[in-house]
Every structure is written in structure tokens, then in C-alpha cells.
Amino acid sequence: MYPEASKAICILGSSNICDLDPSKIHSEIDDLRDRIKQKISPALRYACVQWPHHVSETPFEAAGVQAALEDLVTKRLMYWLEVLSLLGKASGVTK
């Protein structure tokens, strides 16, 4: 498996990464951009956005790919979607 794809999976792991008030929508949070810059590192941003590309370029038979995909789907999917949503990239999930 591409090292980048593997790292992308492992870096995900905490919910409410930006400590947001769950009763508010993004447009109601004045300092959302600052929180995103502070809490979502460039490495995490890259990992979340580019992970599907790296995995799609990796042969499914390659060592660790199946286990990594299972880990993402069973343990980290919501974290990944949360980060994509905060980055404004969630619409790309269905493409």
C-alpha cells in the first residue's frame, strides 16, 4: 500500500476535532476558519482529501489495503467525513 494512503487512515481518530457547538451550523460559528487552521494540520488536510486517490492507485491485492479499508469503514469513516465537511470537500465523496 502506498505509504501516504496508510498514513491517511492512521491520522484520523477524534470526533468534534474543532470543538464546535453541536447546536450550531457552520455559518453560525464566527471563528470557524481559525479553528480549522488550528486543529486540522496540513498533513491531516492532505490525508483526508487525497486518501481516496492514493487508495485507488494501489492494487487491492497489495499488502494491507483490505485491512486499511476495513479500518476506515468500521472505525474512522465519520471522522473522515467530519474533516471533509469542515474543509468544504464533503461533496467530493460521492464523485
mmCIF file with all atom_site columns, C-alpha atoms in Angstrom:
data_model
loop_
_atom_site.group_PDB
_atom_site.id
_atom_site.type_symbol
_atom_site.label_atom_id
_atom_site.label_alt_id
_atom_site.label_comp_id
_atom_site.label_asym_id
_atom_site.label_entity_id
_atom_site.label_seq_id
_atom_site.pdbx_PDB_ins_code
_atom_site.Cartn_x
_atom_site.Cartn_y
_atom_site.Cartn_z
_atom_site.occupancy
_atom_site.B_iso_or_equiv
_atom_site.pdbx_formal_charge
_atom_site.auth_seq_id
_atom_site.auth_comp_id
_atom_site.auth_asym_id
_atom_site.auth_atom_id
_atom_site.pdbx_PDB_model_num
ATOM 1  C CA . MET A 1 1  ? 0.000   0.000  0.000  1.00 0.00 ? 1  MET A CA 1
ATOM 2  C CA . TYR A 1 2  ? 1.202   3.496  -0.717 1.00 0.00 ? 2  TYR A CA 1
ATOM 3  C CA . PRO A 1 3  ? 2.649   4.946  2.498  1.00 0.00 ? 3  PRO A CA 1
ATOM 4  C CA . GLU A 1 4  ? 0.543   8.088  2.054  1.00 0.00 ? 4  GLU A CA 1
ATOM 5  C CA . ALA A 1 5  ? -2.677  6.082  1.991  1.00 0.00 ? 5  ALA A CA 1
ATOM 6  C CA . SER A 1 6  ? -1.706  4.172  5.099  1.00 0.00 ? 6  SER A CA 1
ATOM 7  C CA . LYS A 1 7  ? -0.776  7.358  6.962  1.00 0.00 ? 7  LYS A CA 1
ATOM 8  C CA . ALA A 1 8  ? -4.040  8.946  5.904  1.00 0.00 ? 8  ALA A CA 1
ATOM 9  C CA . ILE A 1 9  ? -6.030  6.249  7.619  1.00 0.00 ? 9  ILE A CA 1
ATOM 10 C CA . CYS A 1 10 ? -3.980  6.306  10.814 1.00 0.00 ? 10 CYS A CA 1
ATOM 11 C CA . ILE A 1 11 ? -4.092  10.070 11.272 1.00 0.00 ? 11 ILE A CA 1
ATOM 12 C CA . LEU A 1 12 ? -7.888  10.105 11.620 1.00 0.00 ? 12 LEU A CA 1
ATOM 13 C CA . GLY A 1 13 ? -9.309  9.466  15.038 1.00 0.00 ? 13 GLY A CA 1
ATOM 14 C CA . SER A 1 14 ? -11.077 12.142 17.024 1.00 0.00 ? 14 SER A CA 1
ATOM 15 C CA . SER A 1 15 ? -14.598 13.448 16.756 1.00 0.00 ? 15 SER A CA 1
ATOM 16 C CA . ASN A 1 16 ? -15.520 17.122 17.027 1.00 0.00 ? 16 ASN A CA 1
ATOM 17 C CA . ILE A 1 17 ? -11.970 17.945 16.046 1.00 0.00 ? 17 ILE A CA 1
ATOM 18 C CA . CYS A 1 18 ? -12.620 21.697 16.146 1.00 0.00 ? 18 CYS A CA 1
ATOM 19 C CA . ASP A 1 19 ? -14.554 21.697 19.437 1.00 0.00 ? 19 ASP A CA 1
ATOM 20 C CA . LEU A 1 20 ? -17.716 23.005 17.789 1.00 0.00 ? 20 LEU A CA 1
ATOM 21 C CA . ASP A 1 21 ? -21.049 23.635 19.467 1.00 0.00 ? 21 ASP A CA 1
ATOM 22 C CA . PRO A 1 22 ? -23.247 20.862 18.037 1.00 0.00 ? 22 PRO A CA 1
ATOM 23 C CA . SER A 1 23 ? -26.318 23.089 18.194 1.00 0.00 ? 23 SER A CA 1
ATOM 24 C CA . LYS A 1 24 ? -24.882 25.467 15.570 1.00 0.00 ? 24 LYS A CA 1
ATOM 25 C CA . ILE A 1 25 ? -24.344 25.158 11.847 1.00 0.00 ? 25 ILE A CA 1
ATOM 26 C CA . HIS A 1 26 ? -21.001 26.145 10.339 1.00 0.00 ? 26 HIS A CA 1
ATOM 27 C CA . SER A 1 27 ? -22.187 29.564 9.179  1.00 0.00 ? 27 SER A CA 1
ATOM 28 C CA . GLU A 1 28 ? -23.093 30.453 12.787 1.00 0.00 ? 28 GLU A CA 1
ATOM 29 C CA . ILE A 1 29 ? -19.568 29.899 14.117 1.00 0.00 ? 29 ILE A CA 1
ATOM 30 C CA . ASP A 1 30 ? -17.615 33.155 13.896 1.00 0.00 ? 30 ASP A CA 1
ATOM 31 C CA . ASP A 1 31 ? -14.138 31.684 14.350 1.00 0.00 ? 31 ASP A CA 1
ATOM 32 C CA . LEU A 1 32 ? -14.629 28.509 12.316 1.00 0.00 ? 32 LEU A CA 1
ATOM 33 C CA . ARG A 1 33 ? -11.809 29.288 9.860  1.00 0.00 ? 33 ARG A CA 1
ATOM 34 C CA . ASP A 1 34 ? -9.402  29.905 12.726 1.00 0.00 ? 34 ASP A CA 1
ATOM 35 C CA . ARG A 1 35 ? -10.409 26.660 14.428 1.00 0.00 ? 35 ARG A CA 1
ATOM 36 C CA . ILE A 1 36 ? -9.955  24.726 11.194 1.00 0.00 ? 36 ILE A CA 1
ATOM 37 C CA . LYS A 1 37 ? -6.475  26.215 10.692 1.00 0.00 ? 37 LYS A CA 1
ATOM 38 C CA . GLN A 1 38 ? -5.544  25.460 14.293 1.00 0.00 ? 38 GLN A CA 1
ATOM 39 C CA . LYS A 1 39 ? -6.987  21.944 14.594 1.00 0.00 ? 39 LYS A CA 1
ATOM 40 C CA . ILE A 1 40 ? -6.662  20.486 11.089 1.00 0.00 ? 40 ILE A CA 1
ATOM 41 C CA . SER A 1 41 ? -2.982  20.291 10.252 1.00 0.00 ? 41 SER A CA 1
ATOM 42 C CA . PRO A 1 42 ? -1.754  20.393 6.658  1.00 0.00 ? 42 PRO A CA 1
ATOM 43 C CA . ALA A 1 43 ? -0.922  16.682 6.989  1.00 0.00 ? 43 ALA A CA 1
ATOM 44 C CA . LEU A 1 44 ? -4.454  15.831 8.114  1.00 0.00 ? 44 LEU A CA 1
ATOM 45 C CA . ARG A 1 45 ? -5.943  18.036 5.394  1.00 0.00 ? 45 ARG A CA 1
ATOM 46 C CA . TYR A 1 46 ? -3.838  16.282 2.760  1.00 0.00 ? 46 TYR A CA 1
ATOM 47 C CA . ALA A 1 47 ? -4.596  12.850 4.164  1.00 0.00 ? 47 ALA A CA 1
ATOM 48 C CA . CYS A 1 48 ? -8.350  13.340 4.178  1.00 0.00 ? 48 CYS A CA 1
ATOM 49 C CA . VAL A 1 49 ? -8.584  14.908 0.746  1.00 0.00 ? 49 VAL A CA 1
ATOM 50 C CA . GLN A 1 50 ? -6.057  12.682 -1.030 1.00 0.00 ? 50 GLN A CA 1
ATOM 51 C CA . TRP A 1 51 ? -6.691  9.353  0.691  1.00 0.00 ? 51 TRP A CA 1
ATOM 52 C CA . PRO A 1 52 ? -9.183  8.078  -1.906 1.00 0.00 ? 52 PRO A CA 1
ATOM 53 C CA . HIS A 1 53 ? -6.748  8.898  -4.710 1.00 0.00 ? 53 HIS A CA 1
ATOM 54 C CA . HIS A 1 54 ? -3.878  7.045  -3.063 1.00 0.00 ? 54 HIS A CA 1
ATOM 55 C CA . VAL A 1 55 ? -6.044  4.016  -2.380 1.00 0.00 ? 55 VAL A CA 1
ATOM 56 C CA . SER A 1 56 ? -7.437  3.991  -5.912 1.00 0.00 ? 56 SER A CA 1
ATOM 57 C CA . GLU A 1 57 ? -3.863  3.903  -7.239 1.00 0.00 ? 57 GLU A CA 1
ATOM 58 C CA . THR A 1 58 ? -2.970  0.945  -5.028 1.00 0.00 ? 58 THR A CA 1
ATOM 59 C CA . PRO A 1 59 ? -3.693  -2.604 -6.227 1.00 0.00 ? 59 PRO A CA 1
ATOM 60 C CA . PHE A 1 60 ? -6.357  -4.128 -3.994 1.00 0.00 ? 60 PHE A CA 1
ATOM 61 C CA . GLU A 1 61 ? -4.183  -7.209 -3.617 1.00 0.00 ? 61 GLU A CA 1
ATOM 62 C CA . ALA A 1 62 ? -1.324  -5.131 -2.159 1.00 0.00 ? 62 ALA A CA 1
ATOM 63 C CA . ALA A 1 63 ? -0.418  -5.855 1.430  1.00 0.00 ? 63 ALA A CA 1
ATOM 64 C CA . GLY A 1 64 ? -2.598  -4.045 3.922  1.00 0.00 ? 64 GLY A CA 1
ATOM 65 C CA . VAL A 1 65 ? -5.096  -2.467 1.529  1.00 0.00 ? 65 VAL A CA 1
ATOM 66 C CA . GLN A 1 66 ? -8.058  -4.602 2.543  1.00 0.00 ? 66 GLN A CA 1
ATOM 67 C CA . ALA A 1 67 ? -7.313  -4.188 6.264  1.00 0.00 ? 67 ALA A CA 1
ATOM 68 C CA . ALA A 1 68 ? -6.847  -0.432 5.853  1.00 0.00 ? 68 ALA A CA 1
ATOM 69 C CA . LEU A 1 69 ? -10.169 -0.073 4.042  1.00 0.00 ? 69 LEU A CA 1
ATOM 70 C CA . GLU A 1 70 ? -11.916 -2.136 6.695  1.00 0.00 ? 70 GLU A CA 1
ATOM 71 C CA . ASP A 1 71 ? -10.375 0.038  9.412  1.00 0.00 ? 71 ASP A CA 1
ATOM 72 C CA . LEU A 1 72 ? -11.571 3.203  7.688  1.00 0.00 ? 72 LEU A CA 1
ATOM 73 C CA . VAL A 1 73 ? -15.114 1.961  7.177  1.00 0.00 ? 73 VAL A CA 1
ATOM 74 C CA . THR A 1 74 ? -15.557 0.432  10.630 1.00 0.00 ? 74 THR A CA 1
ATOM 75 C CA . LYS A 1 75 ? -13.647 2.890  12.835 1.00 0.00 ? 75 LYS A CA 1
ATOM 76 C CA . ARG A 1 76 ? -12.814 6.171  11.104 1.00 0.00 ? 76 ARG A CA 1
ATOM 77 C CA . LEU A 1 77 ? -15.412 6.929  8.441  1.00 0.00 ? 77 LEU A CA 1
ATOM 78 C CA . MET A 1 78 ? -17.299 9.549  10.454 1.00 0.00 ? 78 MET A CA 1
ATOM 79 C CA . TYR A 1 79 ? -14.052 11.319 11.424 1.00 0.00 ? 79 TYR A CA 1
ATOM 80 C CA . TRP A 1 80 ? -13.028 11.464 7.767  1.00 0.00 ? 80 TRP A CA 1
ATOM 81 C CA . LEU A 1 81 ? -16.428 12.832 6.738  1.00 0.00 ? 81 LEU A CA 1
ATOM 82 C CA . GLU A 1 82 ? -16.301 15.414 9.539  1.00 0.00 ? 82 GLU A CA 1
ATOM 83 C CA . VAL A 1 83 ? -12.943 16.750 8.371  1.00 0.00 ? 83 VAL A CA 1
ATOM 84 C CA . LEU A 1 84 ? -14.068 16.813 4.737  1.00 0.00 ? 84 LEU A CA 1
ATOM 85 C CA . SER A 1 85 ? -17.182 18.727 5.766  1.00 0.00 ? 85 SER A CA 1
ATOM 86 C CA . LEU A 1 86 ? -15.147 21.294 7.696  1.00 0.00 ? 86 LEU A CA 1
ATOM 87 C CA . LEU A 1 87 ? -12.857 21.718 4.697  1.00 0.00 ? 87 LEU A CA 1
ATOM 88 C CA . GLY A 1 88 ? -15.806 22.158 2.339  1.00 0.00 ? 88 GLY A CA 1
ATOM 89 C CA . LYS A 1 89 ? -14.832 18.990 0.471  1.00 0.00 ? 89 LYS A CA 1
ATOM 90 C CA . ALA A 1 90 ? -17.633 16.616 1.503  1.00 0.00 ? 90 ALA A CA 1
ATOM 91 C CA . SER A 1 91 ? -19.408 16.876 -1.839 1.00 0.00 ? 91 SER A CA 1
ATOM 92 C CA . GLY A 1 92 ? -16.449 15.130 -3.451 1.00 0.00 ? 92 GLY A CA 1
ATOM 93 C CA . VAL A 1 93 ? -17.171 11.941 -1.520 1.00 0.00 ? 93 VAL A CA 1
ATOM 94 C CA . THR A 1 94 ? -19.820 10.856 -3.981 1.00 0.00 ? 94 THR A CA 1
ATOM 95 C CA . LYS A 1 95 ? -17.763 11.551 -7.122 1.00 0.00 ? 95 LYS A CA 1
#
